[in-house]
Amino acid sequence: NAGVTQTPKFRVLKTGQSMTLLCAQDMNHEYMYWYRQDPGMGLRLIHYSVGEGTTAKGEVPDGYNVSRLKKQNFLLGLESAAPSQTSVYFCASSYWAGQLSPNYGYTFGSGTRLTVV
Amino acid sequence: GNSVTQMEGPVTLSEEAFLTINCTYTATGYPSLFWYVQYPGEGLQLLLKATKADDKGSNKGFEATYRKETTSFHLEKGSVQVSDSAVYFCALSDRSDYKLSFGAGTTVTVRA
């Protein structure tokens, strides 16, 4: 099925380790986003991209880096994992047709559950 | 800045009961409003949306009306089913922006 694919689905890291989460979309969407979901806090935007080769900081960018070398991929990196980064990470993409367009909306991946011990 | 406030959960209901989840917002501009649903183990899916005042979004028996005067977008369903058990998120996006701001989410459990 077309959509947003995240890998891996689960991961346990030790404090200080690094890892990269991969997000791939096959809908030719220009915009891609990384969110983290924590209990009682909803989804908070980490970083986002408005096109190939671009990235920007969101609400909670500290401790994360991103890259968008290809339009279909958006990578989220943790250089030195901390227990505070234990969370569920969601990638999303969107086609910017204007908010009044019936096609406007996000497509989400199924998430990556990350535990840092 | 933009923010969304949802009623706290969890909410537990019996099948065929009436469901309301309150959502209010603060926005600097004239936002579009959304409800997303997250079923267990899955990502978020768009449930419904409204882009201007007095618009009513509807899908799968759920409805929500954009009330500018009360800055609200409450979600309702007249008769819930066990399959409606999920986490529901209210969200908004400014028309000048493409980023969504989410509420904290409300967990709904429907018992047979």
mmCIF file of C-alpha atoms in Angstrom:
data_model
loop_
_atom_site.group_PDB
_atom_site.id
_atom_site.type_symbol
_atom_site.label_atom_id
_atom_site.label_comp_id
_atom_site.label_asym_id
_atom_site.label_seq_id
_atom_site.Cartn_x
_atom_site.Cartn_y
_atom_site.Cartn_z
ATOM 1 C CA ASN A 1 0.000 0.000 0.000
ATOM 2 C CA ALA A 2 1.189 3.504 -0.787
ATOM 3 C CA GLY A 3 1.961 5.647 2.188
ATOM 4 C CA VAL A 4 4.603 6.410 4.765
ATOM 5 C CA THR A 5 6.945 3.662 5.952
ATOM 6 C CA GLN A 6 9.053 3.947 9.077
ATOM 7 C CA THR A 7 11.955 1.715 10.061
ATOM 8 C CA PRO A 8 12.665 0.292 12.536
ATOM 9 C CA LYS A 9 9.409 -0.266 14.424
ATOM 10 C CA PHE A 10 11.092 -0.875 17.771
ATOM 11 C CA ARG A 11 14.523 -0.147 19.158
ATOM 12 C CA VAL A 12 16.273 -0.196 22.523
ATOM 13 C CA LEU A 13 19.372 1.960 22.889
ATOM 14 C CA LYS A 14 21.853 2.467 25.667
ATOM 15 C CA THR A 15 22.531 5.997 26.822
ATOM 16 C CA GLY A 16 25.100 7.613 24.556
ATOM 17 C CA GLN A 17 24.492 5.378 21.566
ATOM 18 C CA SER A 18 23.501 6.791 18.214
ATOM 19 C CA MET A 19 20.909 5.714 15.691
ATOM 20 C CA THR A 20 19.010 6.835 12.613
ATOM 21 C CA LEU A 21 15.293 6.472 12.011
ATOM 22 C CA LEU A 22 14.247 6.226 8.394
ATOM 23 C CA CYS A 23 11.037 7.559 6.902
ATOM 24 C CA ALA A 24 10.094 6.849 3.298
ATOM 25 C CA GLN A 25 7.023 8.045 1.393
ATOM 26 C CA ASP A 26 5.906 7.115 -2.096
ATOM 27 C CA MET A 27 3.250 9.783 -2.640
ATOM 28 C CA ASN A 28 5.579 12.438 -4.077
ATOM 29 C CA HIS A 29 4.797 14.727 -1.135
ATOM 30 C CA GLU A 30 6.866 17.847 -0.781
ATOM 31 C CA TYR A 31 6.524 18.225 2.982
ATOM 32 C CA MET A 32 7.756 15.802 5.598
ATOM 33 C CA TYR A 33 7.733 15.946 9.394
ATOM 34 C CA TRP A 34 9.086 14.168 12.450
ATOM 35 C CA TYR A 35 6.992 14.178 15.629
ATOM 36 C CA ARG A 36 7.444 12.567 18.993
ATOM 37 C CA GLN A 37 4.497 11.332 21.032
ATOM 38 C CA ASP A 38 4.654 11.282 24.803
ATOM 39 C CA PRO A 39 1.854 10.468 27.258
ATOM 40 C CA GLY A 40 -0.278 13.493 28.082
ATOM 41 C CA MET A 41 1.614 15.721 25.654
ATOM 42 C CA GLY A 42 0.201 14.843 22.288
ATOM 43 C CA LEU A 43 2.505 15.082 19.297
ATOM 44 C CA ARG A 44 5.311 17.598 19.264
ATOM 45 C CA LEU A 45 7.129 18.605 16.105
ATOM 46 C CA ILE A 46 10.854 17.865 16.128
ATOM 47 C CA HIS A 47 11.984 18.861 12.636
ATOM 48 C CA TYR A 48 10.381 19.250 9.269
ATOM 49 C CA SER A 49 11.261 19.677 5.617
ATOM 50 C CA VAL A 50 9.538 21.608 2.858
ATOM 51 C CA GLY A 51 11.410 19.927 0.035
ATOM 52 C CA GLU A 52 14.459 17.950 -0.999
ATOM 53 C CA GLY A 53 17.594 19.380 0.543
ATOM 54 C CA THR A 54 15.755 21.527 3.111
ATOM 55 C CA THR A 55 15.237 21.069 6.846
ATOM 56 C CA ALA A 56 13.947 23.276 9.648
ATOM 57 C CA LYS A 57 13.563 23.101 13.414
ATOM 58 C CA GLY A 58 10.271 22.422 15.025
ATOM 59 C CA GLU A 59 9.112 22.745 18.600
ATOM 60 C CA VAL A 60 11.563 20.301 20.253
ATOM 61 C CA PRO A 61 14.670 19.957 18.030
ATOM 62 C CA ASP A 62 17.408 19.626 20.661
ATOM 63 C CA GLY A 63 19.302 16.328 20.543
ATOM 64 C CA TYR A 64 18.116 15.469 17.034
ATOM 65 C CA ASN A 65 19.352 16.053 13.516
ATOM 66 C CA VAL A 66 17.649 15.416 10.199
ATOM 67 C CA SER A 67 18.469 15.115 6.529
ATOM 68 C CA ARG A 68 16.397 15.114 3.345
ATOM 69 C CA LEU A 69 18.811 14.137 0.592
ATOM 70 C CA LYS A 70 16.064 12.570 -1.503
ATOM 71 C CA LYS A 71 12.508 13.789 -1.821
ATOM 72 C CA GLN A 72 11.043 10.481 -0.684
ATOM 73 C CA ASN A 73 13.231 10.017 2.412
ATOM 74 C CA PHE A 74 13.491 11.926 5.675
ATOM 75 C CA LEU A 75 16.023 10.703 8.231
ATOM 76 C CA LEU A 76 16.004 11.472 11.944
ATOM 77 C CA GLY A 77 19.273 11.013 13.817
ATOM 78 C CA LEU A 78 20.085 10.785 17.485
ATOM 79 C CA GLU A 79 23.802 11.381 17.964
ATOM 80 C CA SER A 80 23.977 10.561 21.674
ATOM 81 C CA ALA A 81 20.765 9.075 22.983
ATOM 82 C CA ALA A 82 19.416 10.100 26.382
ATOM 83 C CA PRO A 83 16.631 8.529 28.496
ATOM 84 C CA SER A 84 14.551 11.691 27.877
ATOM 85 C CA GLN A 85 14.378 10.642 24.230
ATOM 86 C CA THR A 86 12.409 7.529 25.081
ATOM 87 C CA SER A 87 9.258 8.061 23.058
ATOM 88 C CA VAL A 88 7.226 6.998 20.069
ATOM 89 C CA TYR A 89 8.377 8.754 16.917
ATOM 90 C CA PHE A 90 6.060 9.437 14.008
ATOM 91 C CA CYS A 91 6.916 10.565 10.550
ATOM 92 C CA ALA A 92 4.319 12.294 8.382
ATOM 93 C CA SER A 93 4.148 13.785 4.929
ATOM 94 C CA SER A 94 1.782 16.154 3.207
ATOM 95 C CA TYR A 95 0.979 17.564 -0.201
ATOM 96 C CA TRP A 96 0.629 21.314 -0.005
ATOM 97 C CA ALA A 97 -2.470 22.015 -2.023
ATOM 98 C CA GLY A 98 -3.652 24.731 0.310
ATOM 99 C CA GLN A 99 -5.670 24.185 3.424
ATOM 100 C CA LEU A 100 -8.952 24.784 1.630
ATOM 101 C CA SER A 101 -8.244 21.923 -0.742
ATOM 102 C CA PRO A 102 -10.068 18.682 -0.023
ATOM 103 C CA ASN A 103 -6.739 16.913 -0.501
ATOM 104 C CA TYR A 104 -5.016 18.737 2.322
ATOM 105 C CA GLY A 105 -3.925 16.554 5.192
ATOM 106 C CA TYR A 106 -1.101 14.585 6.705
ATOM 107 C CA THR A 107 -0.288 10.924 6.081
ATOM 108 C CA PHE A 108 1.376 9.288 9.057
ATOM 109 C CA GLY A 109 3.653 6.316 9.384
ATOM 110 C CA SER A 110 2.932 3.626 11.975
ATOM 111 C CA GLY A 111 5.612 4.844 14.365
ATOM 112 C CA THR A 112 8.920 3.796 15.937
ATOM 113 C CA ARG A 113 8.940 2.949 19.612
ATOM 114 C CA LEU A 114 12.330 3.913 21.026
ATOM 115 C CA THR A 115 13.519 3.124 24.529
ATOM 116 C CA VAL A 116 16.766 4.562 25.850
ATOM 117 C CA VAL A 117 18.116 2.818 28.953
ATOM 118 C CA GLY B 1 1.189 31.106 19.355
ATOM 119 C CA ASN B 2 -1.194 28.311 18.433
ATOM 120 C CA SER B 3 -2.402 25.775 20.964
ATOM 121 C CA VAL B 4 -5.055 23.107 21.340
ATOM 122 C CA THR B 5 -6.673 21.957 24.571
ATOM 123 C CA GLN B 6 -8.571 18.685 24.744
ATOM 124 C CA MET B 7 -10.631 17.202 27.530
ATOM 125 C CA GLU B 8 -8.588 14.824 29.603
ATOM 126 C CA GLY B 9 -9.222 11.134 29.421
ATOM 127 C CA PRO B 10 -9.418 8.338 29.586
ATOM 128 C CA VAL B 11 -13.039 8.020 28.602
ATOM 129 C CA THR B 12 -14.817 4.692 29.009
ATOM 130 C CA LEU B 13 -18.225 4.116 27.462
ATOM 131 C CA SER B 14 -20.645 1.315 26.783
ATOM 132 C CA GLU B 15 -21.542 0.381 23.234
ATOM 133 C CA GLU B 16 -24.257 2.623 21.702
ATOM 134 C CA ALA B 17 -23.520 5.436 24.151
ATOM 135 C CA PHE B 18 -23.104 9.061 23.055
ATOM 136 C CA LEU B 19 -19.542 10.352 22.831
ATOM 137 C CA THR B 20 -18.357 13.940 23.150
ATOM 138 C CA ILE B 21 -14.729 15.020 23.263
ATOM 139 C CA ASN B 22 -14.211 18.706 23.909
ATOM 140 C CA CYS B 23 -11.588 20.684 22.032
ATOM 141 C CA THR B 24 -10.812 24.370 22.268
ATOM 142 C CA TYR B 25 -8.075 26.281 20.530
ATOM 143 C CA THR B 26 -6.010 29.443 20.548
ATOM 144 C CA ALA B 27 -4.724 30.747 17.252
ATOM 145 C CA THR B 28 -3.242 33.984 16.015
ATOM 146 C CA GLY B 29 -4.783 33.673 12.588
ATOM 147 C CA TYR B 30 -7.774 31.923 11.081
ATOM 148 C CA PRO B 31 -6.991 28.237 11.446
ATOM 149 C CA SER B 32 -8.224 25.050 9.903
ATOM 150 C CA LEU B 33 -9.255 22.409 12.435
ATOM 151 C CA PHE B 34 -8.834 18.657 12.373
ATOM 152 C CA TRP B 35 -9.595 15.500 14.281
ATOM 153 C CA TYR B 36 -7.166 12.612 13.928
ATOM 154 C CA VAL B 37 -7.670 9.091 15.269
ATOM 155 C CA GLN B 38 -5.004 6.607 16.337
ATOM 156 C CA TYR B 39 -6.013 2.964 16.614
ATOM 157 C CA PRO B 40 -3.885 0.678 18.792
ATOM 158 C CA GLY B 41 -0.457 0.076 17.297
ATOM 159 C CA GLU B 42 -1.037 2.338 14.318
ATOM 160 C CA GLY B 43 -0.213 5.833 13.154
ATOM 161 C CA LEU B 44 -2.651 8.719 13.083
ATOM 162 C CA GLN B 45 -5.397 8.920 10.483
ATOM 163 C CA LEU B 46 -7.374 11.980 9.491
ATOM 164 C CA LEU B 47 -10.925 11.569 10.774
ATOM 165 C CA LEU B 48 -12.479 14.862 9.720
ATOM 166 C CA LYS B 49 -11.683 18.516 9.200
ATOM 167 C CA ALA B 50 -13.234 21.964 8.853
ATOM 168 C CA THR B 51 -11.638 24.985 7.267
ATOM 169 C CA LYS B 52 -13.962 27.875 8.097
ATOM 170 C CA ALA B 53 -16.409 29.005 10.753
ATOM 171 C CA ASP B 54 -19.680 27.046 11.001
ATOM 172 C CA ASP B 55 -18.337 24.282 8.764
ATOM 173 C CA LYS B 56 -19.224 20.794 9.931
ATOM 174 C CA GLY B 57 -16.796 17.987 9.303
ATOM 175 C CA SER B 58 -18.158 14.442 9.342
ATOM 176 C CA ASN B 59 -16.894 10.910 8.786
ATOM 177 C CA LYS B 60 -17.735 7.406 10.065
ATOM 178 C CA GLY B 61 -20.621 8.781 12.129
ATOM 179 C CA PHE B 62 -18.417 11.377 13.847
ATOM 180 C CA GLU B 63 -19.146 15.083 13.547
ATOM 181 C CA ALA B 64 -17.496 18.314 14.648
ATOM 182 C CA THR B 65 -18.529 21.922 14.010
ATOM 183 C CA TYR B 66 -16.068 24.814 13.750
ATOM 184 C CA ARG B 67 -17.306 27.380 16.302
ATOM 185 C CA LYS B 68 -15.322 30.574 15.967
ATOM 186 C CA GLU B 69 -17.280 32.422 18.668
ATOM 187 C CA THR B 70 -16.348 29.820 21.281
ATOM 188 C CA THR B 71 -13.034 28.766 19.620
ATOM 189 C CA SER B 72 -14.147 25.166 19.802
ATOM 190 C CA PHE B 73 -14.277 22.049 17.656
ATOM 191 C CA HIS B 74 -15.941 19.366 19.778
ATOM 192 C CA LEU B 75 -16.113 15.819 18.428
ATOM 193 C CA GLU B 76 -19.387 13.889 18.746
ATOM 194 C CA LYS B 77 -20.767 10.507 17.836
ATOM 195 C CA GLY B 78 -24.293 9.434 18.583
ATOM 196 C CA SER B 79 -23.750 5.693 19.048
ATOM 197 C CA VAL B 80 -20.249 4.351 19.580
ATOM 198 C CA GLN B 81 -19.025 0.854 18.785
ATOM 199 C CA VAL B 82 -16.231 -1.216 20.258
ATOM 200 C CA SER B 83 -14.258 -0.514 17.070
ATOM 201 C CA ASP B 84 -14.230 3.206 17.966
ATOM 202 C CA SER B 85 -11.815 2.502 20.817
ATOM 203 C CA ALA B 86 -8.803 4.651 19.992
ATOM 204 C CA VAL B 87 -6.928 7.827 20.864
ATOM 205 C CA TYR B 88 -8.440 10.975 19.367
ATOM 206 C CA PHE B 89 -6.391 14.100 18.664
ATOM 207 C CA CYS B 90 -7.643 17.564 17.933
ATOM 208 C CA ALA B 91 -5.304 19.654 15.792
ATOM 209 C CA LEU B 92 -5.089 22.997 14.075
ATOM 210 C CA SER B 93 -3.093 24.630 11.358
ATOM 211 C CA ASP B 94 -2.833 28.295 10.484
ATOM 212 C CA ARG B 95 -3.693 29.102 6.908
ATOM 213 C CA SER B 96 -0.303 30.701 6.518
ATOM 214 C CA ASP B 97 1.433 27.580 7.752
ATOM 215 C CA TYR B 98 1.581 23.924 6.909
ATOM 216 C CA LYS B 99 2.475 22.597 10.353
ATOM 217 C CA LEU B 100 -0.089 20.986 12.606
ATOM 218 C CA SER B 101 -0.350 21.666 16.325
ATOM 219 C CA PHE B 102 -1.895 18.803 18.277
ATOM 220 C CA GLY B 103 -3.784 18.494 21.503
ATOM 221 C CA ALA B 104 -2.708 15.967 24.120
ATOM 222 C CA GLY B 105 -5.078 13.277 22.866
ATOM 223 C CA THR B 106 -8.049 11.590 24.502
ATOM 224 C CA THR B 107 -8.137 7.842 24.969
ATOM 225 C CA VAL B 108 -11.571 6.362 24.385
ATOM 226 C CA THR B 109 -12.460 2.797 25.335
ATOM 227 C CA VAL B 110 -15.809 1.347 24.325
ATOM 228 C CA ARG B 111 -16.997 -1.778 26.134
ATOM 229 C CA ALA B 112 -19.433 -4.280 24.690
#
